[in-house]
PDB file of C-alpha atoms in Angstrom:
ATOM      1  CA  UNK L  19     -13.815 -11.768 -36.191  1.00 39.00           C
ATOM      2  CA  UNK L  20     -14.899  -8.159 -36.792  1.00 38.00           C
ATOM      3  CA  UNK L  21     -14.241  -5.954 -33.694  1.00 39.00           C
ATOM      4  CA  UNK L  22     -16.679  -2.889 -33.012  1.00 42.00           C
ATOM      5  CA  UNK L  23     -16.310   0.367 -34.972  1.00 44.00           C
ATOM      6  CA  UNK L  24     -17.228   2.478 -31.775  1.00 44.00           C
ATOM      7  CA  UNK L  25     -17.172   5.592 -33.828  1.00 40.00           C
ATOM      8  CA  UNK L  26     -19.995   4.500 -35.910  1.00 39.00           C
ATOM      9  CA  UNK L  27     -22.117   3.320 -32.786  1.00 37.00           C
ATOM     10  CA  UNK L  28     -21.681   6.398 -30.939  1.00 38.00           C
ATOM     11  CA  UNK L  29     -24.036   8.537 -30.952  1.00 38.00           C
ATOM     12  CA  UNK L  30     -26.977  10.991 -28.646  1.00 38.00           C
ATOM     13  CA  UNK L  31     -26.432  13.254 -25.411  1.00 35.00           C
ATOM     14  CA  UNK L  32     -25.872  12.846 -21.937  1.00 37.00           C
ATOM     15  CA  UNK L  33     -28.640  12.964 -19.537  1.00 36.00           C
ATOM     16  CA  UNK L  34     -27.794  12.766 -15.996  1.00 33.00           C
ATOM     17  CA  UNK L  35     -30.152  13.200 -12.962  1.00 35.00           C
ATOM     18  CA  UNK L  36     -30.500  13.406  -9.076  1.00 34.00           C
ATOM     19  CA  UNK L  37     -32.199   9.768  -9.150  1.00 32.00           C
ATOM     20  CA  UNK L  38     -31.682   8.825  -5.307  1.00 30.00           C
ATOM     21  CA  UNK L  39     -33.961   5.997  -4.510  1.00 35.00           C
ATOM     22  CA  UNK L  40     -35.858   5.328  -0.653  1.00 34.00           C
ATOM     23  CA  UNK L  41     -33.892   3.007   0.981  1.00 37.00           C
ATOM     24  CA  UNK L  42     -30.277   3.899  -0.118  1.00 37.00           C
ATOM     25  CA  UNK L  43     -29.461   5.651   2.554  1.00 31.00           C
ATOM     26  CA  UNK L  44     -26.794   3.473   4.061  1.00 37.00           C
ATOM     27  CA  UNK L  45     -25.491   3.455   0.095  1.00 38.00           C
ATOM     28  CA  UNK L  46     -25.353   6.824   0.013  1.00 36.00           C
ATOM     29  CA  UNK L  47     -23.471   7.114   3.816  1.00 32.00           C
ATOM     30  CA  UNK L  48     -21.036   4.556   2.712  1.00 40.00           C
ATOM     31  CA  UNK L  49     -20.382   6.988  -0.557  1.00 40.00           C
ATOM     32  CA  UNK L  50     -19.812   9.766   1.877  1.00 36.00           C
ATOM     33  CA  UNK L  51     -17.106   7.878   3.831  1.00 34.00           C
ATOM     34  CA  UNK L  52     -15.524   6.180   0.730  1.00 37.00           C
ATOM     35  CA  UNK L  53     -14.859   9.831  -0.393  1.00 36.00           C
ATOM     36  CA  UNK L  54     -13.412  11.434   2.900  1.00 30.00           C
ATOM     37  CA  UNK L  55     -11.332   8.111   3.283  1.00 37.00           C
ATOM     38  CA  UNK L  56     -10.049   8.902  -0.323  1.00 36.00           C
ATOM     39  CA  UNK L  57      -9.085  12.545   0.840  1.00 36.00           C
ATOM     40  CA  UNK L  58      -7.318  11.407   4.248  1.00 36.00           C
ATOM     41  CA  UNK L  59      -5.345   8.660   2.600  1.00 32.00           C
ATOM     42  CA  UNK L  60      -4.955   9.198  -1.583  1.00 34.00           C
ATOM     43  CA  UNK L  61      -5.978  11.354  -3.269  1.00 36.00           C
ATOM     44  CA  UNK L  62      -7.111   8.722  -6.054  1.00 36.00           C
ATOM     45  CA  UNK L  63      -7.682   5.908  -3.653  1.00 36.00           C
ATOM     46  CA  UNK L  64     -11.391   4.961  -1.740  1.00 38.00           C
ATOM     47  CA  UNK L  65     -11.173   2.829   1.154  1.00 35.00           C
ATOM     48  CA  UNK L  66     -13.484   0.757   1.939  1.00 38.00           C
ATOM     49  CA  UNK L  67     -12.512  -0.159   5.236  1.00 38.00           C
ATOM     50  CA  UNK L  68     -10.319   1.708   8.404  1.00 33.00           C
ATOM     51  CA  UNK L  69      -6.644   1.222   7.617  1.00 37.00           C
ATOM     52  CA  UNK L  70      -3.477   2.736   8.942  1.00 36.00           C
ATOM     53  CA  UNK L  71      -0.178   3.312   7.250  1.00 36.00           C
ATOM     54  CA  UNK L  72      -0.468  -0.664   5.936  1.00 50.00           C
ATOM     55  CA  UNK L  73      -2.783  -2.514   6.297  1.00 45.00           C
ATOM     56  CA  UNK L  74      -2.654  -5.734   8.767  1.00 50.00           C
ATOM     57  CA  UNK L  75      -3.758  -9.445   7.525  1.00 55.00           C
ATOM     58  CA  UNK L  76      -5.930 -10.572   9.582  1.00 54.00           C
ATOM     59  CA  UNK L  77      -5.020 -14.051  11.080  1.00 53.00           C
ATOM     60  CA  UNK L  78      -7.640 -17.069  11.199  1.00 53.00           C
ATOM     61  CA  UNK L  79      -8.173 -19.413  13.890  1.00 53.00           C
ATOM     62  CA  UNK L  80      -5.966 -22.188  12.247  1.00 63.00           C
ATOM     63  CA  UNK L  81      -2.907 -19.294  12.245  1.00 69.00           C
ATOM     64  CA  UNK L  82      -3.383 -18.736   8.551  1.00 79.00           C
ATOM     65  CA  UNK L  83      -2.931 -15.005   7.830  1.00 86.00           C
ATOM     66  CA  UNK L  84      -5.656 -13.789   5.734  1.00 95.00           C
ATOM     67  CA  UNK L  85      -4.359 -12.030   2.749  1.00 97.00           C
ATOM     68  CA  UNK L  86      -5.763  -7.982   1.692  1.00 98.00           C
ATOM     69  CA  UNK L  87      -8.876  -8.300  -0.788  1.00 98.00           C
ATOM     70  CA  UNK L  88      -8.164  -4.900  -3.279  1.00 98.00           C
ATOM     71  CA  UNK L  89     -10.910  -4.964  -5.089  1.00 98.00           C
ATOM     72  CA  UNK L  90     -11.304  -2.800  -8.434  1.00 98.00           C
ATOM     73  CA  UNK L  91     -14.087  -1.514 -10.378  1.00 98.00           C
ATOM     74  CA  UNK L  92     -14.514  -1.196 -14.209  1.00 98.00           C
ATOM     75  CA  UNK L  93     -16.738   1.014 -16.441  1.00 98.00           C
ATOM     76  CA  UNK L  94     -19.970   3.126 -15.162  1.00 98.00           C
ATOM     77  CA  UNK L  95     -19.397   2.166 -11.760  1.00 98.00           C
ATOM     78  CA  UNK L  96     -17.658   2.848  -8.575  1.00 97.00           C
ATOM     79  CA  UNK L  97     -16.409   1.270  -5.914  1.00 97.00           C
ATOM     80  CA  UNK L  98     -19.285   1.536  -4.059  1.00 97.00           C
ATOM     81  CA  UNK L  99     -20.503  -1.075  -6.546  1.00 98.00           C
ATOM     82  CA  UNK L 100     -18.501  -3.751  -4.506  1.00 98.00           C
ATOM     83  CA  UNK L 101     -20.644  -2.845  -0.884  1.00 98.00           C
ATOM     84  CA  UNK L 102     -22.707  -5.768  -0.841  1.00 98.00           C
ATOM     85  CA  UNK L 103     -19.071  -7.940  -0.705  1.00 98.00           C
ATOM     86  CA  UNK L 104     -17.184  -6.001   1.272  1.00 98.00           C
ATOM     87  CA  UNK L 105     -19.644  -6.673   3.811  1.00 98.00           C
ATOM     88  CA  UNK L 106     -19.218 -10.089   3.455  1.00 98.00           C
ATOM     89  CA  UNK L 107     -15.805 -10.275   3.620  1.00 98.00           C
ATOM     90  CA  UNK L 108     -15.306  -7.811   6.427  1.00 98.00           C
ATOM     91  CA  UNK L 109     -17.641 -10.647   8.233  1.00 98.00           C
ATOM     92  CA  UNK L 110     -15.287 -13.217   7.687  1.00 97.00           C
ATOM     93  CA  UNK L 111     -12.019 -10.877   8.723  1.00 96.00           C
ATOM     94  CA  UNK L 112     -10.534 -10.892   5.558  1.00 97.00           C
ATOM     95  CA  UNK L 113      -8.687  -6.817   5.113  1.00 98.00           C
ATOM     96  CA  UNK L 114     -10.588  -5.342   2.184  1.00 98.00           C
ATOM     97  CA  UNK L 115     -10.058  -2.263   0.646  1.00 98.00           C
ATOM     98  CA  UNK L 116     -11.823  -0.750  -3.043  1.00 98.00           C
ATOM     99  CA  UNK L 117      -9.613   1.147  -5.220  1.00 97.00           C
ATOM    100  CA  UNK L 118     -11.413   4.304  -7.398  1.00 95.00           C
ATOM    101  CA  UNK L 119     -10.345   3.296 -10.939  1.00 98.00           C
ATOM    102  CA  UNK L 120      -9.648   6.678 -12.530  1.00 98.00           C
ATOM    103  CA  UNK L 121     -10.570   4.611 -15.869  1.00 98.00           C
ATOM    104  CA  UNK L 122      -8.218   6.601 -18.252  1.00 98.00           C
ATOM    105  CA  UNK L 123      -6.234   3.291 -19.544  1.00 98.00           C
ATOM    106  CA  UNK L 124      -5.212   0.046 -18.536  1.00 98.00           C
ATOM    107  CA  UNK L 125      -1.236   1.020 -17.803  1.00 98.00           C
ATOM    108  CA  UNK L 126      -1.635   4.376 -16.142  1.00 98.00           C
ATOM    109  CA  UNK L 127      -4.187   2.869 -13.969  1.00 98.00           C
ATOM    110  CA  UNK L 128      -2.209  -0.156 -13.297  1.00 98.00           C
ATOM    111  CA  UNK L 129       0.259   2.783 -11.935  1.00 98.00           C
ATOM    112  CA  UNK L 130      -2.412   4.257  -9.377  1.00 98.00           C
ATOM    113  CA  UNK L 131      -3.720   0.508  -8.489  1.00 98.00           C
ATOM    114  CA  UNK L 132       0.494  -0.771  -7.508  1.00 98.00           C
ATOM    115  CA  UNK L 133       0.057   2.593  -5.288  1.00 97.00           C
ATOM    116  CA  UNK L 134      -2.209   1.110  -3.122  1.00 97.00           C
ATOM    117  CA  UNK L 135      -0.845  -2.504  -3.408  1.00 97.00           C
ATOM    118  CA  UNK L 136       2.812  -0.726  -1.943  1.00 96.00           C
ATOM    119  CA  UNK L 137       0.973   0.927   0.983  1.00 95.00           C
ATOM    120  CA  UNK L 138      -0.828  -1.741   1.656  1.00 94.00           C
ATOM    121  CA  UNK L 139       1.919  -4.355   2.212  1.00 86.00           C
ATOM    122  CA  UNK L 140       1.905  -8.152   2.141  1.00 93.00           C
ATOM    123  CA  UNK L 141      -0.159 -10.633   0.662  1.00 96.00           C
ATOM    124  CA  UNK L 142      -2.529  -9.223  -1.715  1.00 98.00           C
ATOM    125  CA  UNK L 143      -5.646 -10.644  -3.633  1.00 98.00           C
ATOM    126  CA  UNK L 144      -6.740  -8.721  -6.535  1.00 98.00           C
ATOM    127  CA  UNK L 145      -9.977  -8.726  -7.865  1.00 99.00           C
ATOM    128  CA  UNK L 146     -11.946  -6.833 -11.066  1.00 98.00           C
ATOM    129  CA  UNK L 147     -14.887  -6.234 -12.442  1.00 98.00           C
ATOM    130  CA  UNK L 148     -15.348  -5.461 -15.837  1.00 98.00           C
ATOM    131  CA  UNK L 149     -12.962  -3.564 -17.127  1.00 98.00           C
ATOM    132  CA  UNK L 150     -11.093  -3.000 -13.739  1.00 98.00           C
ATOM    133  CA  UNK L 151      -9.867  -6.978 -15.012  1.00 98.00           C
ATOM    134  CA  UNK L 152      -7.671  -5.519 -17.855  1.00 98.00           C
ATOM    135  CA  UNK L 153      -6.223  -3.273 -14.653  1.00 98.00           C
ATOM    136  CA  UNK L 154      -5.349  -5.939 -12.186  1.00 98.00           C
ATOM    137  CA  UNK L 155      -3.832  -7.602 -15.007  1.00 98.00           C
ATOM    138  CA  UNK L 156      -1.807  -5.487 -15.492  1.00 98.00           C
ATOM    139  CA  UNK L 157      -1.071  -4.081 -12.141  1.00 98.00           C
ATOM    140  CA  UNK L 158      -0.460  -7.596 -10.691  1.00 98.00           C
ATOM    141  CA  UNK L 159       2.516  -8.928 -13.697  1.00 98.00           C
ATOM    142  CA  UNK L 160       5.650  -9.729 -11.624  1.00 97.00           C
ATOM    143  CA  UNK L 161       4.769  -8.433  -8.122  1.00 96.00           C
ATOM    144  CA  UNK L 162       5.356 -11.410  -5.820  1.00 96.00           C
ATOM    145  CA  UNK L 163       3.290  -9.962  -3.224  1.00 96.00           C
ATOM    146  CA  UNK L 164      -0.041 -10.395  -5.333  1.00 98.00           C
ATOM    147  CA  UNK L 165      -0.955 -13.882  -4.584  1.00 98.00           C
ATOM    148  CA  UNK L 166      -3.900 -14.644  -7.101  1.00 98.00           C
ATOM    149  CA  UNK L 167      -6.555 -12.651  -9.236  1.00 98.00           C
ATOM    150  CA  UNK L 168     -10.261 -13.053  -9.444  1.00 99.00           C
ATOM    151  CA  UNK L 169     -12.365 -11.521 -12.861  1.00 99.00           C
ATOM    152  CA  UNK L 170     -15.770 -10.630 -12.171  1.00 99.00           C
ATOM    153  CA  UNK L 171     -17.781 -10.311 -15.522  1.00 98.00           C
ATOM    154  CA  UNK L 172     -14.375  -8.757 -16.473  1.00 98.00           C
ATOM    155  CA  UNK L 173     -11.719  -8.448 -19.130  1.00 98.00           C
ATOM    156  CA  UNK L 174      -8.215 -10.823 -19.034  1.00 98.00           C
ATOM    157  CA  UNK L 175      -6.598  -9.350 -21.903  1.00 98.00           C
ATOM    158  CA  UNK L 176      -3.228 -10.810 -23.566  1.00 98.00           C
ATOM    159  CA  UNK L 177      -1.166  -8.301 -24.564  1.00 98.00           C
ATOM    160  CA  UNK L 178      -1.687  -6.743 -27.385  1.00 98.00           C
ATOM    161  CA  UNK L 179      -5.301  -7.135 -27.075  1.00 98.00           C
ATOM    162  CA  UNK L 180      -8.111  -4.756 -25.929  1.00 98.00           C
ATOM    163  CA  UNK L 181     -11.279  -4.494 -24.247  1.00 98.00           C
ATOM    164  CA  UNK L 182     -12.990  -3.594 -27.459  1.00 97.00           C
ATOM    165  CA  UNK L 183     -11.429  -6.367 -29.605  1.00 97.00           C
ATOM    166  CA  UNK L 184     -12.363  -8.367 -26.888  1.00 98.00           C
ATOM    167  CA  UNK L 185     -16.135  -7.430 -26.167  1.00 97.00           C
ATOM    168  CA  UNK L 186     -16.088  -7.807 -30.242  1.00 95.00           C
ATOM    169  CA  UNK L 187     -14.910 -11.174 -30.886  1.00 94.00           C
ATOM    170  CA  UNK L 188     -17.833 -13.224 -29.801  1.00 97.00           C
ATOM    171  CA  UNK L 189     -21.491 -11.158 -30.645  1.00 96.00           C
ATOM    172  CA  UNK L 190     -24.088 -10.196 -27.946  1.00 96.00           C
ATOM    173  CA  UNK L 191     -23.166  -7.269 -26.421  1.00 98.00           C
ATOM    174  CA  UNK L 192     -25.736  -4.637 -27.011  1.00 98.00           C
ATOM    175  CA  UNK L 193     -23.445  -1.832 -25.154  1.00 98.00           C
ATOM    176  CA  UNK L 194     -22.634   0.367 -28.238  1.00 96.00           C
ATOM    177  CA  UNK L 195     -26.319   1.244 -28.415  1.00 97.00           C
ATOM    178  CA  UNK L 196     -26.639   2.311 -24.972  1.00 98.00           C
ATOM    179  CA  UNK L 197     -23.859   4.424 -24.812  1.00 98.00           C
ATOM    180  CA  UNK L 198     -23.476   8.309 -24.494  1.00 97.00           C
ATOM    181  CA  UNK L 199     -20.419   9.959 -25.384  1.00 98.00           C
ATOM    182  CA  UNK L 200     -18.955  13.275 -23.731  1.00 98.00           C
ATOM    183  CA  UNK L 201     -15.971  15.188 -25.189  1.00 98.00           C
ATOM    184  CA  UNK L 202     -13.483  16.620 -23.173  1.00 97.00           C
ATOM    185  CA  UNK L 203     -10.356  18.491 -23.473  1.00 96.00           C
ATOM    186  CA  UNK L 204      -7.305  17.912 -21.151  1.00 93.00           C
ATOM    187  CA  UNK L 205      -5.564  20.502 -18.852  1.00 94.00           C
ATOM    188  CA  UNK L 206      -2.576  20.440 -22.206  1.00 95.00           C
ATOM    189  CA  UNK L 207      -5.049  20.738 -25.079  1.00 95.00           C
ATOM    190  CA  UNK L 208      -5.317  17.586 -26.106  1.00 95.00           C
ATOM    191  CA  UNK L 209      -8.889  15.782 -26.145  1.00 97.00           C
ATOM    192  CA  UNK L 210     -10.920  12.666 -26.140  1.00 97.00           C
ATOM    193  CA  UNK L 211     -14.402  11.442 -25.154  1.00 98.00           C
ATOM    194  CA  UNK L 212     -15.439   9.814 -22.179  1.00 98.00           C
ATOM    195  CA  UNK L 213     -18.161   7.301 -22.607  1.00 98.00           C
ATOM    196  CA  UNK L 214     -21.587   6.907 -19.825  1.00 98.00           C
ATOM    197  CA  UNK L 215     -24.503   4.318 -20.834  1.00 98.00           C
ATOM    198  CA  UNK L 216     -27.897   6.534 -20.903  1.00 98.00           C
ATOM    199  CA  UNK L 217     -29.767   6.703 -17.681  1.00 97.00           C
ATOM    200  CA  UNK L 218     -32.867   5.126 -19.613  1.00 97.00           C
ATOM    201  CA  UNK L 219     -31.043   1.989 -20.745  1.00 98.00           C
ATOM    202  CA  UNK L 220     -28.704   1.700 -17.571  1.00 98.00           C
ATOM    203  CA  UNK L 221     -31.210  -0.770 -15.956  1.00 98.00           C
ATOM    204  CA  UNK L 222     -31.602  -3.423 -18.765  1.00 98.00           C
ATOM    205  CA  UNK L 223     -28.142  -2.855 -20.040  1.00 98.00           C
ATOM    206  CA  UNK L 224     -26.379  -3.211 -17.189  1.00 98.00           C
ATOM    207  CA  UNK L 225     -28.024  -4.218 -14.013  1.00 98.00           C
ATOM    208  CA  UNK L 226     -30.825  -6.028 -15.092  1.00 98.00           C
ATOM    209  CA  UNK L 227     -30.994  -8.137 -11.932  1.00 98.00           C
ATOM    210  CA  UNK L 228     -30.744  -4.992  -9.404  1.00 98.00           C
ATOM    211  CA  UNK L 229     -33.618  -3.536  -8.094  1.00 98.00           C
ATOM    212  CA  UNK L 230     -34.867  -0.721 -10.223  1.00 98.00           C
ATOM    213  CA  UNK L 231     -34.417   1.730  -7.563  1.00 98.00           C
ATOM    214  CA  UNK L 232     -30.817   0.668  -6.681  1.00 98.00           C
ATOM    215  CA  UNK L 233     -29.843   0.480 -10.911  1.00 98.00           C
ATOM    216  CA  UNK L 234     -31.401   4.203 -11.063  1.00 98.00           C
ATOM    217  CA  UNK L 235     -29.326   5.408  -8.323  1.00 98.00           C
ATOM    218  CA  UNK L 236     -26.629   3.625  -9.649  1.00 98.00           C
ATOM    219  CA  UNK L 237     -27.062   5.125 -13.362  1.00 98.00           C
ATOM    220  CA  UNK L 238     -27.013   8.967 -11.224  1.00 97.00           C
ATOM    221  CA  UNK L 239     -23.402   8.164  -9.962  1.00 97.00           C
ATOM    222  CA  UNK L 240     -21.851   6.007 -12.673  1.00 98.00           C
ATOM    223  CA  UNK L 241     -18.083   6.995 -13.587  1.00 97.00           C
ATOM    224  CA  UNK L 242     -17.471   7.373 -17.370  1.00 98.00           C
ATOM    225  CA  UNK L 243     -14.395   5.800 -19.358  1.00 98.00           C
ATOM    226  CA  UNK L 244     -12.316   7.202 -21.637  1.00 98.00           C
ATOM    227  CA  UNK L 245     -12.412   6.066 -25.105  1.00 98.00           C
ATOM    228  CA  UNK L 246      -9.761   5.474 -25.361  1.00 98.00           C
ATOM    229  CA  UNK L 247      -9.212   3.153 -22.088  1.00 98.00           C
ATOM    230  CA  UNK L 248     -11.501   0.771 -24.665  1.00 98.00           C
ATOM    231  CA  UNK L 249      -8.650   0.399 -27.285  1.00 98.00           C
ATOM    232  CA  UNK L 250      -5.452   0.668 -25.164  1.00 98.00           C
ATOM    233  CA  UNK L 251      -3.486  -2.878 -25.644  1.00 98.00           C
ATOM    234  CA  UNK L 252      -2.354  -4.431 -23.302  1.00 98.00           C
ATOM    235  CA  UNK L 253       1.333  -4.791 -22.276  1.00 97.00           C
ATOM    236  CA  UNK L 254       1.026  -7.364 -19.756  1.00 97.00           C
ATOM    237  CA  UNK L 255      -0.831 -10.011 -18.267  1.00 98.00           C
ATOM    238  CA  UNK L 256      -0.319 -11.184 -14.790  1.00 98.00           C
ATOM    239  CA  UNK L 257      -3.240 -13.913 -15.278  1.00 98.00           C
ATOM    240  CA  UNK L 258      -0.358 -16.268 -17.257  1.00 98.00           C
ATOM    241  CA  UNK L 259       2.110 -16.356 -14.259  1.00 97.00           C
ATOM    242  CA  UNK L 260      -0.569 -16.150 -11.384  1.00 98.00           C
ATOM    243  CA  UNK L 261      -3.583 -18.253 -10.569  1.00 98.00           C
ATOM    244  CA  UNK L 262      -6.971 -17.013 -11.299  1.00 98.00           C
ATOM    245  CA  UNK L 263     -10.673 -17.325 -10.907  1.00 98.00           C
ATOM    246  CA  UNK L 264     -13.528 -15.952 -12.643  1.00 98.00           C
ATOM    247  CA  UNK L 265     -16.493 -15.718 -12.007  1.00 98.00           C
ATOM    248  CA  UNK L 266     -18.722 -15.854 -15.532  1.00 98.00           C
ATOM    249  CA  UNK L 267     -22.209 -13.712 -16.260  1.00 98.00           C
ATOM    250  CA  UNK L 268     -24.101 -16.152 -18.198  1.00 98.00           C
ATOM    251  CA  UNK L 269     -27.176 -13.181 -18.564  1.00 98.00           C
ATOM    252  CA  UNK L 270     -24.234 -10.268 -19.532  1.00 98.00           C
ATOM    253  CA  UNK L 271     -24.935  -7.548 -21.995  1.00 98.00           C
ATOM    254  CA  UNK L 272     -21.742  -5.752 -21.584  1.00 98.00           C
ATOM    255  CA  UNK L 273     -19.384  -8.968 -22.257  1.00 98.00           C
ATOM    256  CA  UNK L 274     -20.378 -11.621 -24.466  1.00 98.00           C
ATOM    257  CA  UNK L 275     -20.571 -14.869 -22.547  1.00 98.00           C
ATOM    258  CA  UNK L 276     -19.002 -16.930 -24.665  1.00 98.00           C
ATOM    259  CA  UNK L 277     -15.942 -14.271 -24.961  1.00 98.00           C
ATOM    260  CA  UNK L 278     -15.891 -14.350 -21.268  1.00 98.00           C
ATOM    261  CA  UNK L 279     -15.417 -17.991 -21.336  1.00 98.00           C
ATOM    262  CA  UNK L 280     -12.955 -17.930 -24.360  1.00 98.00           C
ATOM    263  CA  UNK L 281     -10.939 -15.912 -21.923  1.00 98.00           C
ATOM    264  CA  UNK L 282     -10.978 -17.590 -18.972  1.00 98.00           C
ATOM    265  CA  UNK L 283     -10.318 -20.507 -20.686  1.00 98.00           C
ATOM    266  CA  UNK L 284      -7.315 -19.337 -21.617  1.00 98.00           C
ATOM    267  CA  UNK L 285      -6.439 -18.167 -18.376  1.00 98.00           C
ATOM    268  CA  UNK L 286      -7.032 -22.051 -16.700  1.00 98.00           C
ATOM    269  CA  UNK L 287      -9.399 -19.566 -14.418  1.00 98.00           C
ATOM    270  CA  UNK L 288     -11.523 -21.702 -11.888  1.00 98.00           C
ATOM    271  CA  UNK L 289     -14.812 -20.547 -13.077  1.00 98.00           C
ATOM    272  CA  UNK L 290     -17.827 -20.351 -11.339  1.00 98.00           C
ATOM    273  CA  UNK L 291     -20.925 -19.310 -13.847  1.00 98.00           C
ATOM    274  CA  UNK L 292     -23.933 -17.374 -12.531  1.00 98.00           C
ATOM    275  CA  UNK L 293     -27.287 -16.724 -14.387  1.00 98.00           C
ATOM    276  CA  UNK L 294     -26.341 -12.651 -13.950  1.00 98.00           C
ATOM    277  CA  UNK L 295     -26.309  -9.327 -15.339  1.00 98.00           C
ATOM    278  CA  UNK L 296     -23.036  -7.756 -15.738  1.00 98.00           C
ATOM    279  CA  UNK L 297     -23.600  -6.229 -12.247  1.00 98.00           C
ATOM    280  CA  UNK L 298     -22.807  -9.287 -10.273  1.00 98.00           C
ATOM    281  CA  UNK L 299     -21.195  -8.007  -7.581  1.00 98.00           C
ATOM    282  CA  UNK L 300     -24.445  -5.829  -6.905  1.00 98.00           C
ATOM    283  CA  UNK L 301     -27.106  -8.733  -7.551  1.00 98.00           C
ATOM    284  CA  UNK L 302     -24.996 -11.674  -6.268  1.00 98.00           C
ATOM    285  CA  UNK L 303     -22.180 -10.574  -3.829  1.00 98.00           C
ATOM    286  CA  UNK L 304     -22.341 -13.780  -1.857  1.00 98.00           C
ATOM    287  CA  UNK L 305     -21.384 -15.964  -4.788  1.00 98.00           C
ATOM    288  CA  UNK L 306     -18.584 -13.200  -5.456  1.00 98.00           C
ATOM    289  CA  UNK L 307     -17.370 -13.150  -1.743  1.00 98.00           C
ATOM    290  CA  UNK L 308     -17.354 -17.249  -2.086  1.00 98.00           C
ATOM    291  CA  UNK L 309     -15.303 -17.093  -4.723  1.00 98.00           C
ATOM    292  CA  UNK L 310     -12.795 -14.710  -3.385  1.00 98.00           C
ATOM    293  CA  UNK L 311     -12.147 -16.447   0.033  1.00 98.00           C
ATOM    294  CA  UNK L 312     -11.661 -19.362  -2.434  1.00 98.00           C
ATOM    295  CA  UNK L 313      -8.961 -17.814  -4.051  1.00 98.00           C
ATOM    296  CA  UNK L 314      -7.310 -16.424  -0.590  1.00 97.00           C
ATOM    297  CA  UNK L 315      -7.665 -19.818   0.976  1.00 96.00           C
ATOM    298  CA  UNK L 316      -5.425 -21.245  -1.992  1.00 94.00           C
ATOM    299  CA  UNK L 317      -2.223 -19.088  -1.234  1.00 88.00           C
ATOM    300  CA  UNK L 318      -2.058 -20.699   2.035  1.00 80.00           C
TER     301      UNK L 318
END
């Protein structure tokens, strides 16, 4: 199959604005603490919930010790994308913490991600979205103390594979068209582009199930990926020694459905499918908490 020539699809400006929606102002507290917990602890790391120097699993009534949920987000997000779960897990004690995915490349992310797996110490569930799937993959190859992975709407790359090949294989994505691309030049000269998806065509694109409101808000704070984060192989995959879940967007414009499927297959992921946009997490995060405790509850 023909992969995407992202240099031909590229194309327009960035235009970003102050679009902060009534009734997001919990949202936008629970930005504000993300960031100062991010300061306090690492300097790349948000935490989504109070931790010490490691974090304690939390013990259920039956004795079984609840593993950490890291949770990690992909492309033109955050990790205050992952709110509406960490809610729900934090009801049901499980230890939850969101990473910020600096979104440069799959290895040197992996790097910052097995940061906050060390500190956090003992079992660990990891779960991605998007893009942040290619990470976990990565981060979680032969580390005993990750216990199982769960993709959400996200990538499981073999190596040698990347997202782009990936998002190419099978058609339907209408991304390339919605995308904005920013040059930048590194600190040493060197340079590359960082990608957004335009503020008018965040909504449909991406979050077609979110309120309008809460997709706007989310199109003002979206992170941008490198380029070149799109067409970095992979060098490992921790989804063929570990067991996996995934949960499927059936209504995705990001990641072809059937390529998300072609991969989980692959995987033997226990799927769960949901009629969703690519920002599941957002529009559904009970079916994405569900599936997570699933996964936790099978490392007992």
């Amino acid at each position: 199959m023909e992969t995407l020539d992202l240099h031909q699809l590229l194309e327009g400006r960035i235009h970003m604005g102050d679009i902060i929606g009534q009734g997001h102002l919990r949202r936008r507290v629970s930005r504000a603490v993300t960031a100062l917990a991010a300061g306090a602890v690492v300097g790349t790391l948000a935490v989504a919930c109070a931790a010490g120097s490691k974090t304690n699993a939390a013990p259920a009534d039956d004795g079984f010790v609840k593993p950490t949920v890291i949770l990690e987000h992909g492309a033109f997000a955050d990790a205050s994308s992952w709110t509406g779960v960490i809610e729900r897990l934090r009801k049901d004690n499980y230890p939850v913490l969101a990473a910020a995915d600096p979104l440069r490349g799959p290895a040197g992310d992996a790097t910052t991600l097995r940061a906050l797996i060390n500190h956090v110490g003992g079992p660990v569930i990891l779960v991605g979205h998007s893009y942040g799937g290619s990470v976990i993959s990565a981060a979680g190859a032969g580390i005993a103390q990750v216990k199982a992975l769960v993709y959400v709407a996200a990538f499981l790359p073999a190596p040698g594979e990347n997202a782009l090949e990936l998002t190419g294989k099978y058609p339907g994505s209408t991304l390339p068209d919605a995308l904005n691309p920013a040059p930048f030049t590194n600190p040493d000269g060197t340079t590359g582009t960082d990608l957004y998806i335009k503020p008018d065509k965040f909504h449909d694109q991406f979050a077609a199930d979110v309120p309008a409101d809460e997709a706007a808000l989310m199109a003002a704070t979206q992170r941008p990926i490198a380029q070149s984060a799109l067409e970095e192989k992979a060098t490992a995959a921790a989804w063929t020694e570990k067991p996996s879940w995934d949960v499927i967007t059936t209504q995705d414009k990001n990641i072809p459905v059937e390529a998300q499927r072609f991969m989980a297959q692959r995987a033997h992921s226990h799927v769960t499918e949901v009629a969703a946009s690519h920002s599941v997490a957002v529009s559904h995060p009970d079916t994405v908490a569900d599936v997570i405790e699933q996964a936790a509850r099978a490392t007992r």
